[in-house]
Coordinates of C-alpha atoms in Angstrom, one line a residue:
Chain K
M1 CA -3.8 -42.8 -15.4
M2 CA -1.1 -41.8 -12.8
Y3 CA 0.3 -39.4 -15.2
R4 CA -3.0 -37.6 -15.8
Y5 CA -3.7 -37.0 -12.2
L6 CA -0.1 -35.7 -11.7
V7 CA -0.5 -33.2 -14.3
L8 CA -3.9 -32.2 -12.9
W9 CA -2.3 -31.6 -9.3
C10 CA 0.6 -29.7 -10.7
T11 CA -1.8 -27.5 -12.7
V12 CA -3.9 -26.7 -9.8
A13 CA -0.9 -25.9 -7.6
V14 CA 0.6 -23.5 -10.2
V15 CA -2.6 -21.7 -11.0
L16 CA -3.2 -21.2 -7.2
S17 CA 0.3 -20.2 -6.3
S18 CA 0.1 -17.5 -9.2
C19 CA -3.0 -15.8 -7.9
V20 CA -1.2 -12.8 -6.7
S21 CA -0.4 -10.3 -9.4
E22 CA 2.6 -8.4 -8.2
L23 CA 3.2 -4.9 -9.2
T24 CA 6.3 -4.8 -11.3
P25 CA 8.4 -1.8 -10.3
V26 CA 8.8 1.2 -12.6
D27 CA 12.4 2.2 -13.1
M28 CA 12.9 5.8 -13.1
P29 CA 16.1 7.2 -14.7
V30 CA 18.7 8.5 -12.1
I31 CA 20.0 11.9 -12.9
D32 CA 23.1 13.5 -11.5
Y33 CA 21.8 17.1 -11.4
A34 CA 25.0 18.6 -9.9
A35 CA 27.1 17.1 -12.7
E36 CA 24.8 17.9 -15.6
L37 CA 23.9 21.4 -14.3
A38 CA 27.4 22.3 -13.7
G39 CA 28.3 25.6 -15.4
T40 CA 24.8 26.8 -15.4
D41 CA 23.3 29.7 -13.4
P42 CA 20.2 29.6 -11.3
L43 CA 17.1 30.9 -13.2
T44 CA 16.0 33.0 -10.4
E45 CA 18.7 35.6 -10.6
G46 CA 17.2 38.2 -12.9
S47 CA 14.5 36.0 -14.1
R48 CA 10.9 35.7 -12.7
P49 CA 9.5 32.1 -12.3
S50 CA 6.0 33.3 -13.5
I51 CA 7.5 33.8 -16.9
L52 CA 8.0 30.2 -17.4
S53 CA 4.9 29.0 -15.4
G54 CA 1.8 28.8 -17.4
V55 CA -0.5 26.9 -19.7
Y56 CA 1.1 25.6 -22.8
V57 CA -0.2 24.2 -26.0
V58 CA 1.6 20.9 -27.1
E59 CA 2.7 21.5 -30.6
T60 CA 4.7 18.1 -30.8
G61 CA 4.3 15.3 -28.6
Q62 CA 0.4 15.2 -28.4
G63 CA 0.5 11.4 -28.4
R64 CA 2.3 11.5 -25.0
L65 CA 0.9 14.7 -23.4
G66 CA -2.5 15.6 -25.0
D67 CA -3.2 19.1 -26.2
T68 CA -2.3 21.2 -23.4
V69 CA -0.1 21.0 -20.3
A70 CA 0.3 23.2 -17.2
V71 CA 3.8 24.3 -16.1
R72 CA 4.7 25.4 -12.6
F73 CA 8.1 26.7 -11.9
D74 CA 9.3 28.0 -8.5
G75 CA 12.7 29.4 -9.6
R76 CA 14.5 26.1 -9.6
R77 CA 12.1 23.1 -9.7
L78 CA 9.7 22.7 -12.7
G79 CA 6.7 20.6 -12.9
I80 CA 4.7 19.8 -16.1
Y81 CA 1.3 18.2 -15.7
A82 CA -0.7 16.6 -18.5
E83 CA -4.0 14.7 -18.6
R84 CA -2.9 12.1 -21.2
N85 CA -1.9 9.1 -19.2
V86 CA -1.8 11.3 -16.1
T87 CA 1.7 12.3 -17.0
F88 CA 4.1 14.6 -14.9
V89 CA 7.6 15.9 -15.3
G90 CA 9.7 16.7 -12.3
A91 CA 12.7 18.8 -13.6
I92 CA 15.3 21.4 -12.6
G93 CA 15.6 24.5 -14.6
A94 CA 18.8 26.7 -15.1
S95 CA 20.2 29.3 -17.3
R96 CA 23.2 28.9 -19.8
G97 CA 23.9 32.3 -21.4
D98 CA 20.9 33.5 -23.0
S99 CA 19.1 30.2 -23.0
A100 CA 17.3 28.3 -20.3
I101 CA 17.6 24.4 -19.9
V102 CA 15.4 22.1 -18.1
I103 CA 16.3 18.4 -17.4
G104 CA 14.2 16.0 -15.3
T105 CA 12.2 12.8 -15.2
W106 CA 9.1 11.8 -16.9
R107 CA 6.3 9.5 -15.5
A108 CA 3.0 8.5 -16.9
I109 CA 1.1 7.0 -14.0
T110 CA -1.5 5.1 -15.9
N111 CA 0.7 3.4 -18.4
Q112 CA 3.9 3.2 -16.4
D113 CA 6.1 5.0 -18.9
A114 CA 9.3 6.4 -17.2
G115 CA 12.1 8.5 -18.8
R116 CA 14.2 11.4 -19.0
V117 CA 13.3 14.8 -20.3
D118 CA 15.6 17.5 -21.8
L119 CA 14.2 20.9 -22.8
V120 CA 15.7 24.1 -24.0
V121 CA 14.3 27.7 -24.2
S122 CA 16.6 29.1 -26.9
A123 CA 17.4 32.8 -26.8
G124 CA 15.3 33.4 -29.8
E125 CA 12.3 31.5 -28.4
G126 CA 11.9 33.4 -25.2
G127 CA 15.1 32.2 -23.4
R128 CA 16.7 35.7 -23.5
D129 CA 13.5 37.4 -22.0
L130 CA 13.3 34.6 -19.5
V131 CA 16.9 35.0 -18.2
Q132 CA 16.5 38.7 -18.2
G133 CA 13.2 38.7 -16.5
K134 CA 11.3 40.6 -19.2
G135 CA 7.8 40.1 -20.6
N136 CA 5.1 37.7 -19.5
G137 CA 6.6 34.7 -21.5
R138 CA 3.7 34.4 -23.9
G139 CA 4.8 32.5 -27.0
L140 CA 7.9 31.1 -25.2
I141 CA 8.8 27.7 -26.5
L142 CA 10.1 24.7 -24.6
R143 CA 11.7 22.4 -27.2
G144 CA 13.4 19.2 -26.6
T145 CA 13.0 15.3 -26.2
V146 CA 11.7 12.6 -23.9
R147 CA 13.6 9.5 -23.9
I148 CA 11.6 6.4 -22.7
G149 CA 13.6 3.2 -22.9
S150 CA 15.3 3.1 -26.3
K151 CA 12.7 5.5 -27.8
T152 CA 13.1 9.2 -28.1
D153 CA 10.3 11.4 -29.1
G154 CA 10.3 15.1 -29.8
L155 CA 8.6 17.7 -27.5
V156 CA 7.5 21.3 -28.4
L157 CA 5.4 23.3 -26.0
R158 CA 4.3 26.8 -26.8
K159 CA 3.1 29.0 -23.9
L160 CA -0.4 30.3 -24.2
G161 CA -0.9 32.4 -21.0
A162 CA -0.4 32.5 -17.5
I163 CA -2.0 30.3 -14.8
K164 CA -5.0 32.2 -13.4
A165 CA -5.2 32.4 -9.7
R166 CA -8.3 31.7 -7.7
L167 CA -9.2 34.6 -5.3
R168 CA -10.1 32.1 -2.4
G169 CA -7.1 30.0 -3.1
F170 CA -7.3 26.3 -4.0
Q171 CA -5.8 23.2 -2.5
I172 CA -4.7 20.3 -4.7
I173 CA -4.7 17.7 -1.9
A174 CA -2.9 14.3 -2.6
H175 CA -4.4 11.3 -0.8
R176 CA -1.9 9.2 1.2
S177 CA 0.6 11.9 1.1
G178 CA 1.1 11.8 -2.6
G179 CA 0.0 8.5 -4.1
R180 CA -0.9 5.0 -3.5
N181 CA 1.5 2.1 -3.7
S182 CA -0.4 1.0 -6.8
E183 CA 1.0 3.9 -8.7
R184 CA 4.6 2.6 -8.3
L185 CA 6.2 6.0 -7.7
G186 CA 9.2 4.4 -6.1
R187 CA 8.0 5.6 -2.7
S188 CA 5.6 4.0 -0.3
E189 CA 2.3 5.7 0.5
N190 CA 2.4 7.7 3.7
S191 CA 6.1 7.7 3.8
I192 CA 8.2 10.6 4.2
P193 CA 9.9 10.3 0.8
M194 CA 6.4 10.3 -0.6
M195 CA 5.6 13.5 1.2
L196 CA 8.7 15.1 -0.2
L197 CA 7.6 14.1 -3.8
A198 CA 4.0 15.5 -3.5
S199 CA 4.8 18.8 -4.7
S200 CA 6.5 17.5 -7.9
L201 CA 3.2 15.5 -8.5
G202 CA 1.4 18.9 -8.5
A203 CA 0.0 18.8 -5.0
T204 CA -0.1 21.8 -2.7
G205 CA -1.2 19.8 0.3
I206 CA -1.3 16.2 1.4
E207 CA -3.7 14.1 3.4
I208 CA -2.1 11.5 5.8
D209 CA -3.6 8.8 7.8
V210 CA -3.0 8.6 11.4
H211 CA -3.1 5.4 13.2
A212 CA -1.5 4.4 16.8
T213 CA 0.9 1.9 18.0
K214 CA 0.4 -0.4 21.0
D215 CA 2.3 2.0 23.3
G216 CA 0.1 4.9 22.0
V217 CA 2.5 6.6 19.5
P218 CA 0.5 8.2 16.6
I219 CA 2.0 6.9 13.5
V220 CA 1.4 7.6 9.7
F221 CA -0.3 4.5 8.1
H222 CA -3.5 3.9 6.3
D223 CA -4.8 0.5 7.1
P224 CA -5.9 -0.9 10.4
T225 CA -3.9 -4.1 9.7
F226 CA -0.6 -5.0 8.3
T227 CA -0.8 -6.7 4.9
A228 CA 1.7 -7.6 2.3
R229 CA 0.3 -4.6 0.2
T230 CA 1.7 -2.1 2.7
V231 CA 4.4 -3.9 4.8
P232 CA 5.9 -7.1 3.3
S233 CA 7.6 -8.3 6.4
P234 CA 6.2 -11.7 7.3
Y235 CA 6.5 -10.9 11.0
M236 CA 4.2 -8.0 10.7
I237 CA 0.6 -9.4 10.4
G238 CA -2.7 -8.5 12.0
D239 CA -3.7 -5.3 13.8
V240 CA -1.4 -2.3 13.7
N241 CA -1.9 -1.5 17.2
N242 CA -0.7 -5.0 18.3
Y243 CA 2.8 -3.8 18.0
S244 CA 4.9 -1.3 19.9
L245 CA 6.8 1.3 18.1
S246 CA 10.1 -0.4 18.9
Q247 CA 8.9 -3.6 17.4
M248 CA 7.9 -1.6 14.2
R249 CA 11.3 -0.1 14.0
I250 CA 12.9 -3.5 14.1
A251 CA 10.7 -5.2 11.5
A252 CA 8.3 -3.0 9.7
R253 CA 9.4 -1.7 6.4
L254 CA 7.1 -0.2 3.8
V255 CA 7.0 -1.6 0.3
Y256 CA 10.0 0.5 -0.8
G257 CA 12.0 0.1 2.4
E258 CA 11.0 3.1 4.3
Q259 CA 10.3 3.1 7.9
I260 CA 6.7 3.8 9.1
P261 CA 7.0 7.5 10.2
T262 CA 5.6 8.8 13.5
L263 CA 3.3 11.7 13.1
R264 CA 5.9 14.0 14.6
E265 CA 8.6 12.8 12.1
A266 CA 6.2 13.2 9.3
L267 CA 5.0 16.7 10.1
S268 CA 8.6 17.8 10.9
A269 CA 9.8 16.7 7.5
V270 CA 6.9 18.5 5.8
I271 CA 7.8 21.7 7.6
D272 CA 11.5 21.4 7.1
S273 CA 11.7 19.9 3.6
T274 CA 8.7 20.7 1.6
E275 CA 6.7 23.8 0.4
L276 CA 3.3 22.2 1.0
T277 CA 0.7 24.6 2.5
L278 CA -1.7 22.1 3.9
V279 CA -1.7 18.8 5.9
W280 CA -5.0 17.0 6.5
L281 CA -4.8 14.5 9.2
D282 CA -7.1 11.7 8.6
V283 CA -7.4 10.4 12.2
K284 CA -8.1 6.7 12.3
N285 CA -7.9 5.8 16.0
A286 CA -9.8 7.5 18.7
S287 CA -7.5 6.2 21.5
V288 CA -4.8 8.8 20.5
V289 CA -6.7 11.9 19.8
D290 CA -5.1 13.7 22.7
S291 CA -1.5 12.8 21.5
I292 CA -2.4 13.8 18.0
L293 CA -3.8 17.2 19.1
Q294 CA -0.7 17.9 21.3
I295 CA 1.7 17.0 18.5
Q296 CA -0.5 19.2 16.1
R297 CA -0.2 22.1 18.4
E298 CA 3.5 21.8 18.7
M299 CA 4.1 21.4 14.9
I300 CA 1.9 24.4 14.3
D301 CA 4.1 26.4 16.5
Y302 CA 7.2 24.9 15.1
G303 CA 6.0 25.8 11.4
T304 CA 5.3 29.3 12.6
R305 CA 8.7 29.8 14.2
K306 CA 10.2 28.7 10.8
G307 CA 8.1 31.1 8.9
R308 CA 6.0 28.5 7.2
K309 CA 2.6 29.1 5.9
L310 CA 1.4 25.7 6.6
Q311 CA -2.0 24.8 7.8
I312 CA -2.3 21.3 9.8
L313 CA -6.0 20.2 10.1
F314 CA -7.3 17.6 12.5
G315 CA -9.6 15.5 10.5
I316 CA -12.8 14.3 12.0
P317 CA -14.3 11.6 9.8
S318 CA -16.4 9.7 12.2
N319 CA -18.5 10.0 15.2
D320 CA -16.0 8.1 17.5
I321 CA -13.2 10.5 16.5
L322 CA -15.7 13.4 17.2
Q323 CA -16.6 12.2 20.6
A324 CA -12.8 11.8 21.4
Y325 CA -12.0 15.3 20.1
E326 CA -14.9 16.8 22.1
A327 CA -13.8 15.0 25.2
S328 CA -10.2 16.2 25.0
P329 CA -8.9 18.8 27.2
L330 CA -7.3 20.3 24.0
V331 CA -10.7 20.7 22.1
G332 CA -10.7 23.9 20.2
S333 CA -7.0 24.4 20.3
V334 CA -6.3 23.4 16.7
P335 CA -8.0 24.0 13.4
V336 CA -10.3 21.2 12.5
L337 CA -11.5 19.5 9.3
C338 CA -14.9 18.0 9.8
E339 CA -16.2 15.2 7.2
L340 CA -19.5 15.0 9.1
D341 CA -22.6 16.9 8.3
P342 CA -22.4 20.7 7.9
T343 CA -24.4 21.3 11.1
T344 CA -21.6 19.7 13.1
A345 CA -19.0 21.4 11.2
R346 CA -20.6 24.8 12.2
R347 CA -20.9 23.8 15.6
L348 CA -17.1 22.8 15.8
K349 CA -16.3 26.1 14.1
A350 CA -14.4 23.8 11.8
A351 CA -11.8 25.5 9.5
V352 CA -12.7 23.1 6.7
W353 CA -15.9 21.0 5.9
A354 CA -15.0 18.2 3.7
P355 CA -18.0 16.3 2.1
R356 CA -17.8 13.2 -0.1
F357 CA -18.1 14.1 -3.7
T358 CA -20.9 11.6 -4.2
L359 CA -23.1 14.0 -2.5
G360 CA -23.0 16.3 -5.2
T361 CA -21.8 19.9 -5.3
Q362 CA -24.4 21.0 -2.8
E363 CA -24.0 24.6 -3.9
S364 CA -26.2 26.4 -1.4
V365 CA -24.7 24.7 1.6
V366 CA -21.2 25.3 0.6
R367 CA -21.8 28.9 -0.2
E368 CA -23.3 29.4 3.2
L369 CA -20.4 27.8 5.0
Q370 CA -18.0 29.9 2.9
R371 CA -19.8 32.9 3.9
D372 CA -19.1 31.9 7.5
G373 CA -15.5 31.6 6.9
C374 CA -15.4 27.9 6.5
D375 CA -13.4 26.3 3.5
V376 CA -14.9 23.4 1.8
Y377 CA -12.8 20.6 0.2
V378 CA -14.4 17.7 -1.5
W379 CA -13.1 14.0 -1.7
T380 CA -11.9 12.0 -3.4
L381 CA -11.9 12.7 -7.1
D382 CA -9.9 10.6 -9.5
D383 CA -11.8 10.7 -12.7
A384 CA -10.9 13.4 -15.3
A385 CA -14.6 14.0 -16.1
F386 CA -15.6 14.6 -12.5
I387 CA -12.5 16.6 -11.8
R388 CA -13.5 19.1 -14.8
R389 CA -16.9 19.3 -13.7
Y390 CA -16.1 20.1 -10.0
I391 CA -13.4 22.6 -11.1
A392 CA -15.8 24.3 -13.5
A393 CA -18.3 24.8 -10.6
D394 CA -15.5 27.0 -9.2
L395 CA -17.1 26.3 -5.9
F396 CA -14.7 24.3 -3.8
D397 CA -11.6 25.5 -1.9
G398 CA -9.8 22.2 -2.4
I399 CA -10.1 18.7 -3.8
L400 CA -8.6 15.5 -2.5
T401 CA -7.5 13.1 -5.0
N402 CA -5.2 10.1 -5.7
Y403 CA -4.0 11.9 -8.9
P404 CA -2.7 15.4 -7.9
T405 CA -1.1 15.5 -11.4
L406 CA -4.5 15.2 -13.0
L407 CA -6.0 17.7 -10.6
A408 CA -3.2 20.1 -11.2
W409 CA -3.7 19.9 -15.0
G410 CA -7.4 20.4 -14.6
F411 CA -7.2 23.3 -12.3
Y412 CA -4.4 25.2 -14.0
T413 CA -5.6 24.9 -17.5
R414 CA -9.4 25.8 -16.6
Q415 CA -9.0 29.3 -17.8
I416 CA -6.1 30.9 -19.6
E417 CA -5.3 34.4 -18.6
P418 CA -4.7 36.3 -21.8
Chain G
M1 CA -23.9 -33.0 21.6
R2 CA -22.7 -36.2 23.6
Y3 CA -25.6 -38.1 21.9
R4 CA -24.3 -37.2 18.5
L5 CA -21.0 -38.2 19.6
L6 CA -22.3 -41.6 20.8
I7 CA -24.2 -42.1 17.6
L8 CA -21.1 -41.2 15.4
T9 CA -18.9 -43.6 17.5
L10 CA -21.2 -46.5 17.2
F11 CA -21.6 -45.8 13.5
L12 CA -17.8 -45.8 13.2
C13 CA -17.5 -49.0 15.3
A14 CA -20.1 -50.7 13.3
A15 CA -18.7 -49.6 9.9
S16 CA -15.2 -50.7 11.0
A17 CA -16.5 -54.1 12.2
H18 CA -18.4 -54.6 9.0
A19 CA -15.7 -53.4 6.7
A20 CA -13.1 -55.7 8.3
L21 CA -15.1 -58.7 7.1
R22 CA -14.8 -58.2 3.5
D23 CA -12.5 -56.9 0.8
S24 CA -12.1 -53.1 1.0
L25 CA -13.0 -50.7 -1.8
Y26 CA -13.9 -47.5 0.4
R27 CA -12.2 -46.2 3.4
I28 CA -11.4 -43.3 5.5
E29 CA -7.8 -42.8 6.4
L30 CA -5.9 -40.5 8.9
V31 CA -2.4 -39.5 8.0
G32 CA 0.0 -37.6 10.2
S33 CA 3.5 -36.5 9.3
V34 CA 6.5 -34.9 11.1
L35 CA 8.8 -32.8 8.9
V36 CA 11.9 -30.9 9.0
Q37 CA 11.3 -27.7 6.9
A38 CA 13.2 -25.2 5.0
T39 CA 11.5 -21.8 4.4
S40 CA 12.2 -19.2 1.9
Y41 CA 10.7 -15.5 2.0
D42 CA 10.7 -13.2 -1.0
V43 CA 12.4 -10.6 1.2
A44 CA 14.3 -10.8 4.4
P45 CA 11.8 -10.5 7.2
T46 CA 13.6 -7.6 8.9
S47 CA 16.3 -5.3 8.0
L48 CA 18.4 -7.0 10.7
S49 CA 17.9 -10.6 9.4
A50 CA 21.0 -12.0 7.9
T51 CA 19.1 -14.3 5.6
D52 CA 15.8 -14.9 3.9
R53 CA 16.0 -18.7 4.4
F54 CA 15.2 -20.4 7.6
T55 CA 14.9 -23.9 9.0
G56 CA 11.9 -25.0 11.2
S57 CA 9.5 -27.9 11.7
S58 CA 6.1 -28.8 10.7
L59 CA 3.4 -31.3 11.8
T60 CA 0.5 -32.0 9.5
G61 CA -2.7 -34.1 9.9
R62 CA -5.1 -35.0 7.3
A63 CA -8.3 -37.1 7.1
I64 CA -9.1 -38.4 3.6
W65 CA -12.2 -40.3 2.4
R66 CA -11.1 -42.7 -0.4
P67 CA -14.0 -44.0 -2.5
N68 CA -13.8 -46.5 -5.2
H69 CA -11.6 -44.2 -7.3
L70 CA -8.1 -43.0 -7.3
L71 CA -9.1 -39.7 -6.1
G72 CA -9.6 -39.1 -2.5
I73 CA -10.9 -36.0 -0.8
G74 CA -10.5 -34.6 2.8
F75 CA -9.3 -31.9 5.1
Q76 CA -5.8 -31.1 6.4
T77 CA -4.6 -29.2 9.3
G78 CA -1.4 -29.0 11.3
Y79 CA 1.2 -26.6 12.8
T80 CA 4.1 -25.3 11.0
T81 CA 7.0 -23.0 12.0
F82 CA 8.1 -21.0 8.9
S83 CA 11.0 -19.0 10.9
A84 CA 12.1 -18.0 14.2
E85 CA 15.1 -15.5 14.9
E86 CA 16.7 -13.4 17.7
F87 CA 18.1 -10.1 17.4
G88 CA 20.8 -9.3 19.9
E89 CA 23.0 -6.5 18.1
N90 CA 22.5 -3.5 16.1
L91 CA 18.9 -3.0 17.3
P92 CA 17.6 0.4 16.0
V93 CA 15.8 1.0 19.3
Q94 CA 16.9 0.8 23.0
Q95 CA 16.4 -3.0 23.6
T96 CA 19.0 -5.5 24.3
N97 CA 17.4 -8.5 22.5
A98 CA 14.3 -9.4 20.6
Y99 CA 12.8 -12.5 19.4
A100 CA 10.3 -13.0 16.4
S101 CA 8.8 -15.9 14.9
L102 CA 6.1 -16.7 12.3
R103 CA 3.9 -19.8 12.6
A104 CA 0.8 -21.1 10.9
I105 CA -2.1 -23.4 11.1
P106 CA -3.3 -24.7 7.7
L107 CA -6.9 -25.3 7.3
Q108 CA -7.3 -26.8 3.9
L109 CA -9.6 -28.8 1.5
V110 CA -7.3 -31.5 0.1
L111 CA -7.5 -33.7 -2.9
S112 CA -5.2 -36.7 -3.1
M113 CA -4.5 -39.7 -5.3
R114 CA -2.9 -42.9 -4.1
A115 CA -1.9 -45.8 -5.9
Y116 CA 0.9 -48.5 -5.5
G117 CA 1.8 -46.9 -2.2
V118 CA 2.4 -43.6 -3.7
E119 CA 0.4 -40.6 -2.7
V120 CA 0.2 -37.3 -4.5
G121 CA -2.0 -34.5 -3.1
T122 CA -2.9 -30.8 -3.0
G123 CA -4.4 -28.7 -0.4
I124 CA -6.3 -25.5 -0.9
G125 CA -7.3 -23.2 1.7
I126 CA -6.3 -20.7 4.4
Y127 CA -3.3 -20.4 6.8
L128 CA -3.9 -18.9 10.2
L129 CA -0.8 -17.1 10.6
E130 CA 0.6 -16.1 14.0
S131 CA 3.4 -13.7 14.7
I132 CA 5.1 -14.1 18.0
W133 CA 7.3 -11.2 19.5
R134 CA 9.3 -11.0 22.7
V135 CA 11.6 -8.0 23.5
N136 CA 13.9 -8.4 26.4
G137 CA 12.0 -11.5 27.3
E138 CA 9.0 -9.6 27.9
Q139 CA 6.3 -7.9 25.9
R140 CA 5.1 -11.1 24.3
V141 CA 2.9 -10.1 21.3
N142 CA 0.8 -12.6 19.4
S143 CA -0.6 -11.1 16.3
T144 CA -2.6 -13.3 13.8
A145 CA -4.0 -13.0 10.3
T146 CA -5.2 -15.3 7.7
E147 CA -3.7 -15.8 4.2
L148 CA -4.7 -17.9 1.3
G149 CA -2.4 -20.7 0.3
V150 CA -1.7 -24.1 -1.3
S151 CA 0.1 -27.1 -0.2
S152 CA 1.3 -30.2 -2.1
W153 CA 2.9 -33.3 -1.0
I154 CA 4.1 -36.7 -2.3
G155 CA 4.7 -39.6 0.0
Y156 CA 5.3 -43.4 -0.2
D157 CA 4.0 -45.8 2.5
I158 CA 4.6 -49.4 3.4
E159 CA 2.1 -51.4 5.4
V160 CA 3.6 -52.7 8.6
V161 CA 0.6 -54.2 10.1
D162 CA -3.2 -54.3 9.0
R163 CA -4.4 -50.7 8.4
L164 CA -1.2 -49.0 9.6
S165 CA 1.5 -47.9 7.3
F166 CA 4.4 -45.5 7.3
G167 CA 6.9 -43.9 4.9
P168 CA 8.7 -40.8 3.7
E169 CA 6.8 -37.7 2.6
L170 CA 7.9 -34.3 1.0
H171 CA 5.5 -31.5 1.6
L172 CA 5.4 -27.9 0.0
H173 CA 3.4 -25.0 1.5
V174 CA 3.1 -21.9 -0.9
L175 CA 1.7 -18.6 0.4
S176 CA 2.2 -16.4 -2.7
G177 CA 0.5 -13.5 -1.1
R178 CA 3.2 -13.3 1.6
G179 CA 6.1 -14.6 -0.7
I180 CA 6.5 -17.7 1.6
V181 CA 7.6 -21.1 0.1
A182 CA 8.3 -23.9 2.6
L183 CA 9.5 -27.4 1.8
G184 CA 9.7 -30.1 4.3
A185 CA 10.8 -33.7 4.4
G186 CA 10.0 -36.3 7.1
L187 CA 8.0 -39.3 7.9
Q188 CA 4.3 -40.0 7.6
I189 CA 2.1 -42.5 9.4
R190 CA -1.1 -43.6 7.9
Y191 CA -4.1 -45.5 9.6
D192 CA -7.3 -46.7 7.8
V193 CA -10.0 -45.8 10.4
I194 CA -12.8 -47.2 8.3
R195 CA -13.0 -49.6 5.5
Y196 CA -16.1 -50.6 3.8

């Protein structure tokens, strides 16, 4: 009898203590780019990045990438974006003789595959033209392998055509500065390392969340409370604004060990170390609206001095933030993104109106606001079918998503320029 | 309220007096324990912490109704200090010292089995966590949160007088959501409030 009850208690204890499903980290390969690219030349000398950028058909490797991928190349960094398993490749391109080489990391977000990619554009498959900056790259072939664990698969990508630009421009906006902790990207959401990764994920802009410390310092953090999901330190519990910045500096580390950045630190990092063109400040705490506006103004000036084309938008998601904004002596001094109704967006002369996607495309209202010079971003789209539908509408000037890779794929492959 | 308390007191007195007259099969017991506790965190609490293991203390109290079965059911609470530490050097900010501590009050439904003086039990419920901070002896901050957790214990008691017994106890707290495991060892004292 005693034995049966003992087994029962032990079972209950084991089951209950196992209720938390911890996210296992995804190990990305570490590549020593300096060593591996020794003896190569940058592709920018003589070549044109647009030759390598484009929409590619996947001839080998459809099981991992799907039928088409988008490739973006800025002269050094190369990104490949695929719909299948929301896969992205962050790589470096260089030339060696008449050929181009590309090495980088592979990550599939929905199935956690991670590995290394090695690609070559040989001289006879478009490499010579690429290095010499000739032609448009149509028919160019990226050929190589992806190694995931002990398995190596072949990849062959053939360029179909160029990426078609949109006249009004288009922002691929990454939620929580690039990705959520649940995506296991090796960087914490709303951390500076995640902001630095955002471009590799396909984003052209980021949304960051702004809370406040007890001593009134705006910080970049999503939730109103500290939980084990975001800050594992056992001393950091309860409301974020119970703690001063100095206390956070002592004890608060994000899940991958980073500090919680102040708003000023985050914007400085975006200006100094990224090529992002948009930062959407999702303001969560009305008590620090004045401080946020002040920092935003200073950082806009700083970006201008550094020659950066970066738009920093003060987000108004709720009426309490709206009231604090309108009561501020700095009202009207910075560009605003309004998530409230279109009438309020017009009254505020908002640079951007940002409706929720569940309200539908609202075509007539969107077009009317756009005629008045207001851009329209929609949030938050994560489903491939919805992303395709909203892109096909060719209506919005930007989309906010947790999967910038998926949105980049959907946008760049929407229409292939012959 | 006072009439309810009066009625409850009279009921308990009557039940107690009645129960004392005959052999007991049913009872309500109160158990208190004082423990020295070792706590382990999944990760060090701060980047300045030298360890992820700490010693502390724990008080627990539980009331258990034991019907005519091996299983008893009841409620458990207490006060436990998982860790406390001071930081005096290498602070990343301009303070000379800081103190941080994590404490908890469990509020749990418990199931327990007792036979031959040995008791085994499990509690399921919430912990009211409290983080306490002082920087330079000032800026005291108390921040609270709730967390699900389980506790288990095993004890052995010897009756010293009628209804009163005491003995050793091992007590385990597990807050898996926060990566906290604490094991305490100490003494328990048990009193049968009602027998009937």
